[in-house]
């Protein structure tokens, strides 16, 4: 069971408790699952009982007691333990990490995509503004990954935007009155074109639409303070690990592996794509890629054998997880229109 699937399982448990009359609450849209904190146990923990306590009019621990029977016995859940004020600590079957990695390996760059059109038809129309056009194009890609049929148009367009940033629209010109402008982020305070394609796109897409983007050389800096650098560096490191492992005569194979923070971030990727599509917010995807990179970078140092150590099943499982992280980073950057080089 992936973290995203576990989140849905927790919400289903809440819904069953509500239907049974044991809780009188509105089922939330999301249940957060994360690595257990101090005093916790198992593979994942959720604070859903604390979240529901006030609307339920019950202590958090009592809400957790109500929810526990609806989680115990679910396929993929081995045990549920209550700790602290009402945290639900969930132990999964031993194959959970391997299943997530295998799912990512099977889907490749399309991990998190839905299967086929879902019937939505979306018209995006933006003003004659570079940031608006870049945001609309990225939103269109993300919506299409979630099954929507999308047409993105602009009131005006400069050919240099395509020459430098590779940005395109499906049409240019005023829209009919029935199709008003519906993509209007805060414009950039300066021309981002001198930053080049990747840095300029990141500068325009990483901030939320209501935030004014910063246009400066910090987006070109090859250092940890630059989120774009961390994302691309983490991706390049995963590719280097694959090459180095091949030199040592082994390849990745999904299996039990540590790295709960990274597993949780990778498992959350489908939910993030869906939320970015629903809210037309590519910044959500950009920030998620930073979270994946930040979880991956410490883990990547543990992948290869050290000294005279022989490659083992543990090394193969770690390499498979690292490669899955690289797949998610590359796929996410592609949706943002940003290159994911194998060498950096």
mmCIF file of C-alpha atoms in Angstrom, residues 59-342:
data_model
loop_
_atom_site.group_PDB
_atom_site.id
_atom_site.type_symbol
_atom_site.label_atom_id
_atom_site.label_comp_id
_atom_site.label_asym_id
_atom_site.label_seq_id
_atom_site.Cartn_x
_atom_site.Cartn_y
_atom_site.Cartn_z
ATOM 1 C CA UNK A 59 -11.441 13.895 22.802
ATOM 2 C CA UNK A 60 -8.893 12.990 20.093
ATOM 3 C CA UNK A 61 -8.045 9.685 21.755
ATOM 4 C CA UNK A 62 -11.698 8.652 21.710
ATOM 5 C CA UNK A 63 -11.950 9.519 17.998
ATOM 6 C CA UNK A 64 -8.851 7.391 17.384
ATOM 7 C CA UNK A 65 -10.471 4.505 19.299
ATOM 8 C CA UNK A 66 -13.523 4.786 17.049
ATOM 9 C CA UNK A 67 -11.429 4.745 13.868
ATOM 10 C CA UNK A 68 -9.026 1.946 14.804
ATOM 11 C CA UNK A 69 -11.432 -0.987 14.145
ATOM 12 C CA UNK A 70 -12.166 0.402 10.687
ATOM 13 C CA UNK A 71 -8.460 0.285 9.836
ATOM 14 C CA UNK A 72 -7.424 -2.994 11.444
ATOM 15 C CA UNK A 73 -7.887 -5.861 9.030
ATOM 16 C CA UNK A 74 -7.921 -3.751 5.877
ATOM 17 C CA UNK A 75 -5.839 -5.405 3.168
ATOM 18 C CA UNK A 76 -2.261 -4.169 3.510
ATOM 19 C CA UNK A 77 -2.660 -2.963 7.121
ATOM 20 C CA UNK A 78 -0.977 -5.280 9.642
ATOM 21 C CA UNK A 79 -1.671 -3.343 12.864
ATOM 22 C CA UNK A 80 -2.818 0.014 14.250
ATOM 23 C CA UNK A 81 -1.495 1.349 17.568
ATOM 24 C CA UNK A 82 -2.740 4.474 19.387
ATOM 25 C CA UNK A 83 -0.109 6.744 20.921
ATOM 26 C CA UNK A 84 0.044 10.213 22.473
ATOM 27 C CA UNK A 85 -3.122 12.289 22.455
ATOM 28 C CA UNK A 86 -4.642 10.278 19.603
ATOM 29 C CA UNK A 87 -2.177 9.437 16.867
ATOM 30 C CA UNK A 88 -2.975 6.341 14.804
ATOM 31 C CA UNK A 89 0.279 4.468 14.098
ATOM 32 C CA UNK A 90 -0.164 2.107 11.170
ATOM 33 C CA UNK A 91 2.010 -0.905 10.353
ATOM 34 C CA UNK A 92 1.792 -2.194 6.795
ATOM 35 C CA UNK A 93 2.653 -5.524 5.265
ATOM 36 C CA UNK A 94 6.342 -5.959 4.540
ATOM 37 C CA UNK A 95 5.923 -5.427 0.785
ATOM 38 C CA UNK A 96 4.669 -1.818 0.959
ATOM 39 C CA UNK A 97 7.906 -0.010 -0.018
ATOM 40 C CA UNK A 98 8.619 -2.537 -2.767
ATOM 41 C CA UNK A 99 5.090 -2.164 -4.119
ATOM 42 C CA UNK A 100 5.412 1.617 -4.357
ATOM 43 C CA UNK A 101 8.779 1.406 -6.110
ATOM 44 C CA UNK A 102 7.463 -1.235 -8.484
ATOM 45 C CA UNK A 103 4.452 0.957 -9.283
ATOM 46 C CA UNK A 104 6.733 3.879 -10.156
ATOM 47 C CA UNK A 105 9.014 1.668 -12.240
ATOM 48 C CA UNK A 106 6.014 0.319 -14.138
ATOM 49 C CA UNK A 107 4.452 3.742 -14.818
ATOM 50 C CA UNK A 108 7.707 5.588 -15.472
ATOM 51 C CA UNK A 109 7.328 9.300 -16.180
ATOM 52 C CA UNK A 110 3.537 8.810 -16.204
ATOM 53 C CA UNK A 111 3.424 7.849 -12.518
ATOM 54 C CA UNK A 112 0.534 9.788 -11.005
ATOM 55 C CA UNK A 113 -1.277 10.167 -14.332
ATOM 56 C CA UNK A 114 -4.857 8.955 -14.664
ATOM 57 C CA UNK A 115 -5.852 6.384 -17.263
ATOM 58 C CA UNK A 116 -7.604 8.091 -20.161
ATOM 59 C CA UNK A 117 -9.908 11.128 -20.425
ATOM 60 C CA UNK A 118 -12.225 11.826 -17.506
ATOM 61 C CA UNK A 119 -14.738 13.909 -19.468
ATOM 62 C CA UNK A 120 -13.567 17.348 -18.330
ATOM 63 C CA UNK A 121 -13.165 20.002 -21.030
ATOM 64 C CA UNK A 122 -11.182 23.014 -19.808
ATOM 65 C CA UNK A 123 -10.594 26.316 -21.576
ATOM 66 C CA UNK A 124 -7.696 28.376 -20.208
ATOM 67 C CA UNK A 125 -7.349 31.970 -21.392
ATOM 68 C CA UNK A 126 -4.689 34.393 -20.210
ATOM 69 C CA UNK A 127 -3.699 38.007 -20.881
ATOM 70 C CA UNK A 128 -0.741 39.191 -22.926
ATOM 71 C CA UNK A 129 1.762 38.490 -20.151
ATOM 72 C CA UNK A 130 4.696 36.073 -20.159
ATOM 73 C CA UNK A 131 4.113 34.679 -16.674
ATOM 74 C CA UNK A 132 0.438 34.113 -17.404
ATOM 75 C CA UNK A 133 1.267 32.223 -20.603
ATOM 76 C CA UNK A 134 3.893 30.049 -18.872
ATOM 77 C CA UNK A 135 1.503 29.264 -16.013
ATOM 78 C CA UNK A 136 -1.347 28.460 -18.423
ATOM 79 C CA UNK A 137 0.866 26.119 -20.428
ATOM 80 C CA UNK A 138 2.035 24.284 -17.290
ATOM 81 C CA UNK A 139 -1.510 24.060 -15.943
ATOM 82 C CA UNK A 140 -2.630 22.604 -19.260
ATOM 83 C CA UNK A 141 0.032 19.885 -19.074
ATOM 84 C CA UNK A 142 -0.914 18.987 -15.503
ATOM 85 C CA UNK A 143 -4.637 18.939 -16.295
ATOM 86 C CA UNK A 144 -4.003 16.654 -19.259
ATOM 87 C CA UNK A 145 -2.057 14.292 -16.996
ATOM 88 C CA UNK A 146 -5.231 14.032 -14.915
ATOM 89 C CA UNK A 147 -7.496 13.222 -17.839
ATOM 90 C CA UNK A 148 -8.827 16.647 -18.854
ATOM 91 C CA UNK A 149 -9.100 17.884 -22.436
ATOM 92 C CA UNK A 150 -7.553 21.352 -22.397
ATOM 93 C CA UNK A 151 -7.221 24.315 -24.736
ATOM 94 C CA UNK A 152 -4.924 27.141 -23.593
ATOM 95 C CA UNK A 153 -5.104 30.497 -25.385
ATOM 96 C CA UNK A 154 -3.723 33.994 -24.831
ATOM 97 C CA UNK A 155 -4.804 37.525 -25.727
ATOM 98 C CA UNK A 156 -1.328 38.210 -27.086
ATOM 99 C CA UNK A 157 1.951 36.416 -27.672
ATOM 100 C CA UNK A 158 5.591 37.305 -28.385
ATOM 101 C CA UNK A 159 7.484 34.828 -30.628
ATOM 102 C CA UNK A 160 10.587 35.377 -28.472
ATOM 103 C CA UNK A 161 8.788 33.542 -25.660
ATOM 104 C CA UNK A 162 8.866 30.414 -27.794
ATOM 105 C CA UNK A 163 12.428 30.987 -28.974
ATOM 106 C CA UNK A 164 13.809 31.340 -25.426
ATOM 107 C CA UNK A 165 11.395 29.471 -23.147
ATOM 108 C CA UNK A 166 9.804 27.052 -25.600
ATOM 109 C CA UNK A 167 6.372 28.231 -24.500
ATOM 110 C CA UNK A 168 3.402 27.772 -26.827
ATOM 111 C CA UNK A 169 -0.351 28.231 -26.759
ATOM 112 C CA UNK A 170 -3.228 26.674 -28.676
ATOM 113 C CA UNK A 171 -4.376 30.035 -29.984
ATOM 114 C CA UNK A 172 -3.807 33.803 -29.773
ATOM 115 C CA UNK A 173 -6.358 36.600 -29.775
ATOM 116 C CA UNK A 174 -9.271 37.970 -27.782
ATOM 117 C CA UNK A 175 -11.645 35.328 -26.506
ATOM 118 C CA UNK A 176 -15.415 35.588 -26.889
ATOM 119 C CA UNK A 177 -17.232 37.233 -24.004
ATOM 120 C CA UNK A 178 -18.209 33.776 -22.797
ATOM 121 C CA UNK A 179 -14.524 32.907 -22.296
ATOM 122 C CA UNK A 180 -13.040 35.553 -20.012
ATOM 123 C CA UNK A 181 -9.457 35.575 -18.796
ATOM 124 C CA UNK A 182 -9.164 32.896 -16.090
ATOM 125 C CA UNK A 183 -5.379 32.629 -15.690
ATOM 126 C CA UNK A 184 -3.996 35.858 -14.269
ATOM 127 C CA UNK A 185 -1.015 35.395 -11.916
ATOM 128 C CA UNK A 186 0.840 38.389 -10.511
ATOM 129 C CA UNK A 187 3.151 39.541 -13.351
ATOM 130 C CA UNK A 188 6.920 39.254 -13.055
ATOM 131 C CA UNK A 189 8.603 42.494 -11.942
ATOM 132 C CA UNK A 190 11.357 42.122 -14.569
ATOM 133 C CA UNK A 191 12.048 40.324 -17.821
ATOM 134 C CA UNK A 192 12.925 36.683 -17.006
ATOM 135 C CA UNK A 193 14.170 35.799 -20.500
ATOM 136 C CA UNK A 194 17.862 36.502 -19.670
ATOM 137 C CA UNK A 195 17.708 33.624 -17.165
ATOM 138 C CA UNK A 196 17.213 31.113 -19.969
ATOM 139 C CA UNK A 197 14.549 28.484 -20.367
ATOM 140 C CA UNK A 198 14.808 26.371 -17.221
ATOM 141 C CA UNK A 199 15.621 29.032 -14.638
ATOM 142 C CA UNK A 200 13.063 31.462 -16.063
ATOM 143 C CA UNK A 201 10.307 28.860 -16.055
ATOM 144 C CA UNK A 202 11.135 27.899 -12.472
ATOM 145 C CA UNK A 203 11.194 31.537 -11.373
ATOM 146 C CA UNK A 204 7.702 32.027 -12.829
ATOM 147 C CA UNK A 205 6.159 28.717 -11.706
ATOM 148 C CA UNK A 206 7.615 28.036 -8.246
ATOM 149 C CA UNK A 207 5.826 30.937 -6.469
ATOM 150 C CA UNK A 208 2.067 30.764 -5.964
ATOM 151 C CA UNK A 209 0.042 32.747 -8.514
ATOM 152 C CA UNK A 210 -0.756 35.473 -5.961
ATOM 153 C CA UNK A 211 2.939 35.962 -5.090
ATOM 154 C CA UNK A 212 5.241 38.226 -7.065
ATOM 155 C CA UNK A 213 8.090 36.123 -8.475
ATOM 156 C CA UNK A 214 11.707 37.020 -7.847
ATOM 157 C CA UNK A 215 13.675 37.436 -11.075
ATOM 158 C CA UNK A 216 17.367 37.228 -10.334
ATOM 159 C CA UNK A 217 20.586 35.269 -10.672
ATOM 160 C CA UNK A 218 19.751 33.228 -7.564
ATOM 161 C CA UNK A 219 17.852 30.883 -9.871
ATOM 162 C CA UNK A 220 21.105 30.131 -11.724
ATOM 163 C CA UNK A 221 23.205 29.483 -8.617
ATOM 164 C CA UNK A 222 24.723 26.009 -8.335
ATOM 165 C CA UNK A 223 24.251 25.772 -4.566
ATOM 166 C CA UNK A 224 21.861 24.315 -2.002
ATOM 167 C CA UNK A 225 20.062 27.610 -1.417
ATOM 168 C CA UNK A 226 18.614 27.330 -4.946
ATOM 169 C CA UNK A 227 15.600 24.951 -4.917
ATOM 170 C CA UNK A 228 15.812 24.337 -8.663
ATOM 171 C CA UNK A 229 19.440 23.281 -8.302
ATOM 172 C CA UNK A 230 18.544 20.848 -5.491
ATOM 173 C CA UNK A 231 15.818 19.251 -7.589
ATOM 174 C CA UNK A 232 17.970 18.856 -10.686
ATOM 175 C CA UNK A 233 21.017 17.791 -8.662
ATOM 176 C CA UNK A 234 19.027 15.090 -6.877
ATOM 177 C CA UNK A 235 17.809 13.802 -10.243
ATOM 178 C CA UNK A 236 21.332 13.795 -11.707
ATOM 179 C CA UNK A 237 22.632 11.943 -8.619
ATOM 180 C CA UNK A 238 20.084 9.163 -9.130
ATOM 181 C CA UNK A 239 21.276 8.750 -12.712
ATOM 182 C CA UNK A 240 24.901 8.685 -11.555
ATOM 183 C CA UNK A 241 24.054 5.971 -9.018
ATOM 184 C CA UNK A 242 22.585 3.812 -11.786
ATOM 185 C CA UNK A 243 25.761 4.216 -13.839
ATOM 186 C CA UNK A 244 28.025 3.512 -10.869
ATOM 187 C CA UNK A 245 26.005 0.471 -9.854
ATOM 188 C CA UNK A 246 26.309 -0.902 -13.394
ATOM 189 C CA UNK A 247 30.087 -0.530 -13.097
ATOM 190 C CA UNK A 248 29.891 -2.590 -9.893
ATOM 191 C CA UNK A 249 27.785 -5.239 -11.626
ATOM 192 C CA UNK A 250 24.355 -4.800 -10.053
ATOM 193 C CA UNK A 251 21.052 -3.078 -10.735
ATOM 194 C CA UNK A 252 18.059 -1.907 -8.758
ATOM 195 C CA UNK A 253 15.479 -4.384 -7.504
ATOM 196 C CA UNK A 254 12.488 -3.337 -5.363
ATOM 197 C CA UNK A 255 12.521 -4.700 -1.822
ATOM 198 C CA UNK A 256 12.282 -3.730 1.851
ATOM 199 C CA UNK A 257 14.179 -0.501 2.351
ATOM 200 C CA UNK A 258 14.503 2.356 4.864
ATOM 201 C CA UNK A 259 13.765 5.930 3.886
ATOM 202 C CA UNK A 260 10.236 6.623 5.117
ATOM 203 C CA UNK A 261 10.432 10.354 4.334
ATOM 204 C CA UNK A 262 11.338 9.649 0.726
ATOM 205 C CA UNK A 263 8.742 6.882 0.393
ATOM 206 C CA UNK A 264 6.055 9.194 1.796
ATOM 207 C CA UNK A 265 7.013 11.968 -0.629
ATOM 208 C CA UNK A 266 6.971 9.623 -3.618
ATOM 209 C CA UNK A 267 3.685 8.080 -2.564
ATOM 210 C CA UNK A 268 2.156 11.539 -2.282
ATOM 211 C CA UNK A 269 2.978 12.413 -5.894
ATOM 212 C CA UNK A 270 -0.365 11.321 -7.440
ATOM 213 C CA UNK A 271 -2.292 13.367 -4.859
ATOM 214 C CA UNK A 272 -0.121 16.429 -5.531
ATOM 215 C CA UNK A 273 -0.706 16.175 -9.279
ATOM 216 C CA UNK A 274 -4.445 15.902 -8.725
ATOM 217 C CA UNK A 275 -4.437 18.916 -6.381
ATOM 218 C CA UNK A 276 -2.272 20.969 -8.755
ATOM 219 C CA UNK A 277 -4.755 20.214 -11.533
ATOM 220 C CA UNK A 278 -7.852 20.942 -9.442
ATOM 221 C CA UNK A 279 -6.468 24.263 -8.169
ATOM 222 C CA UNK A 280 -4.651 25.104 -11.426
ATOM 223 C CA UNK A 281 -1.535 25.605 -9.332
ATOM 224 C CA UNK A 282 1.748 24.374 -10.856
ATOM 225 C CA UNK A 283 3.511 25.880 -7.823
ATOM 226 C CA UNK A 284 2.168 22.933 -5.807
ATOM 227 C CA UNK A 285 4.021 20.545 -8.079
ATOM 228 C CA UNK A 286 7.200 22.662 -7.975
ATOM 229 C CA UNK A 287 7.220 22.722 -4.156
ATOM 230 C CA UNK A 288 6.528 18.991 -4.055
ATOM 231 C CA UNK A 289 9.559 18.335 -6.252
ATOM 232 C CA UNK A 290 11.673 20.284 -3.765
ATOM 233 C CA UNK A 291 10.281 18.099 -0.963
ATOM 234 C CA UNK A 292 11.129 14.933 -2.910
ATOM 235 C CA UNK A 293 14.661 16.184 -3.597
ATOM 236 C CA UNK A 294 15.227 17.172 0.016
ATOM 237 C CA UNK A 295 14.084 13.726 1.172
ATOM 238 C CA UNK A 296 16.176 11.979 -1.487
ATOM 239 C CA UNK A 297 19.533 13.703 -1.096
ATOM 240 C CA UNK A 298 20.450 12.293 2.361
ATOM 241 C CA UNK A 299 19.201 8.844 1.318
ATOM 242 C CA UNK A 300 21.287 8.758 -1.879
ATOM 243 C CA UNK A 301 24.517 8.643 0.118
ATOM 244 C CA UNK A 302 23.507 5.209 1.489
ATOM 245 C CA UNK A 303 22.855 3.465 -1.824
ATOM 246 C CA UNK A 304 26.213 2.144 -3.073
ATOM 247 C CA UNK A 305 28.467 -0.364 -1.274
ATOM 248 C CA UNK A 306 31.409 1.154 0.578
ATOM 249 C CA UNK A 307 35.000 -0.021 0.577
ATOM 250 C CA UNK A 308 35.211 -3.755 -0.041
ATOM 251 C CA UNK A 309 31.501 -4.283 0.667
ATOM 252 C CA UNK A 310 29.741 -6.598 -1.784
ATOM 253 C CA UNK A 311 26.470 -5.503 -3.406
ATOM 254 C CA UNK A 312 23.579 -7.034 -1.472
ATOM 255 C CA UNK A 313 19.787 -7.209 -1.695
ATOM 256 C CA UNK A 314 19.683 -4.104 0.488
ATOM 257 C CA UNK A 315 21.827 -2.177 -1.989
ATOM 258 C CA UNK A 316 19.599 -3.303 -4.857
ATOM 259 C CA UNK A 317 16.477 -2.160 -2.998
ATOM 260 C CA UNK A 318 18.049 1.203 -2.156
ATOM 261 C CA UNK A 319 19.079 1.701 -5.770
ATOM 262 C CA UNK A 320 15.551 0.900 -6.959
ATOM 263 C CA UNK A 321 14.135 3.504 -4.555
ATOM 264 C CA UNK A 322 16.715 6.076 -5.681
ATOM 265 C CA UNK A 323 15.825 5.417 -9.318
ATOM 266 C CA UNK A 324 12.126 5.811 -8.477
ATOM 267 C CA UNK A 325 12.915 9.207 -6.962
ATOM 268 C CA UNK A 326 14.734 10.189 -10.129
ATOM 269 C CA UNK A 327 11.742 9.107 -12.209
ATOM 270 C CA UNK A 328 9.366 11.275 -10.180
ATOM 271 C CA UNK A 329 11.704 14.278 -10.302
ATOM 272 C CA UNK A 330 12.183 13.975 -14.069
ATOM 273 C CA UNK A 331 8.464 13.519 -14.697
ATOM 274 C CA UNK A 332 7.544 16.499 -12.555
ATOM 275 C CA UNK A 333 10.117 18.770 -14.179
ATOM 276 C CA UNK A 334 8.865 17.729 -17.610
ATOM 277 C CA UNK A 335 5.319 18.775 -16.679
ATOM 278 C CA UNK A 336 6.736 22.180 -15.757
ATOM 279 C CA UNK A 337 8.569 22.367 -19.093
ATOM 280 C CA UNK A 338 11.992 22.158 -17.412
ATOM 281 C CA UNK A 339 14.857 19.914 -18.484
ATOM 282 C CA UNK A 340 16.094 17.143 -16.157
ATOM 283 C CA UNK A 341 19.704 16.506 -17.257
ATOM 284 C CA UNK A 342 21.472 13.252 -16.389
#
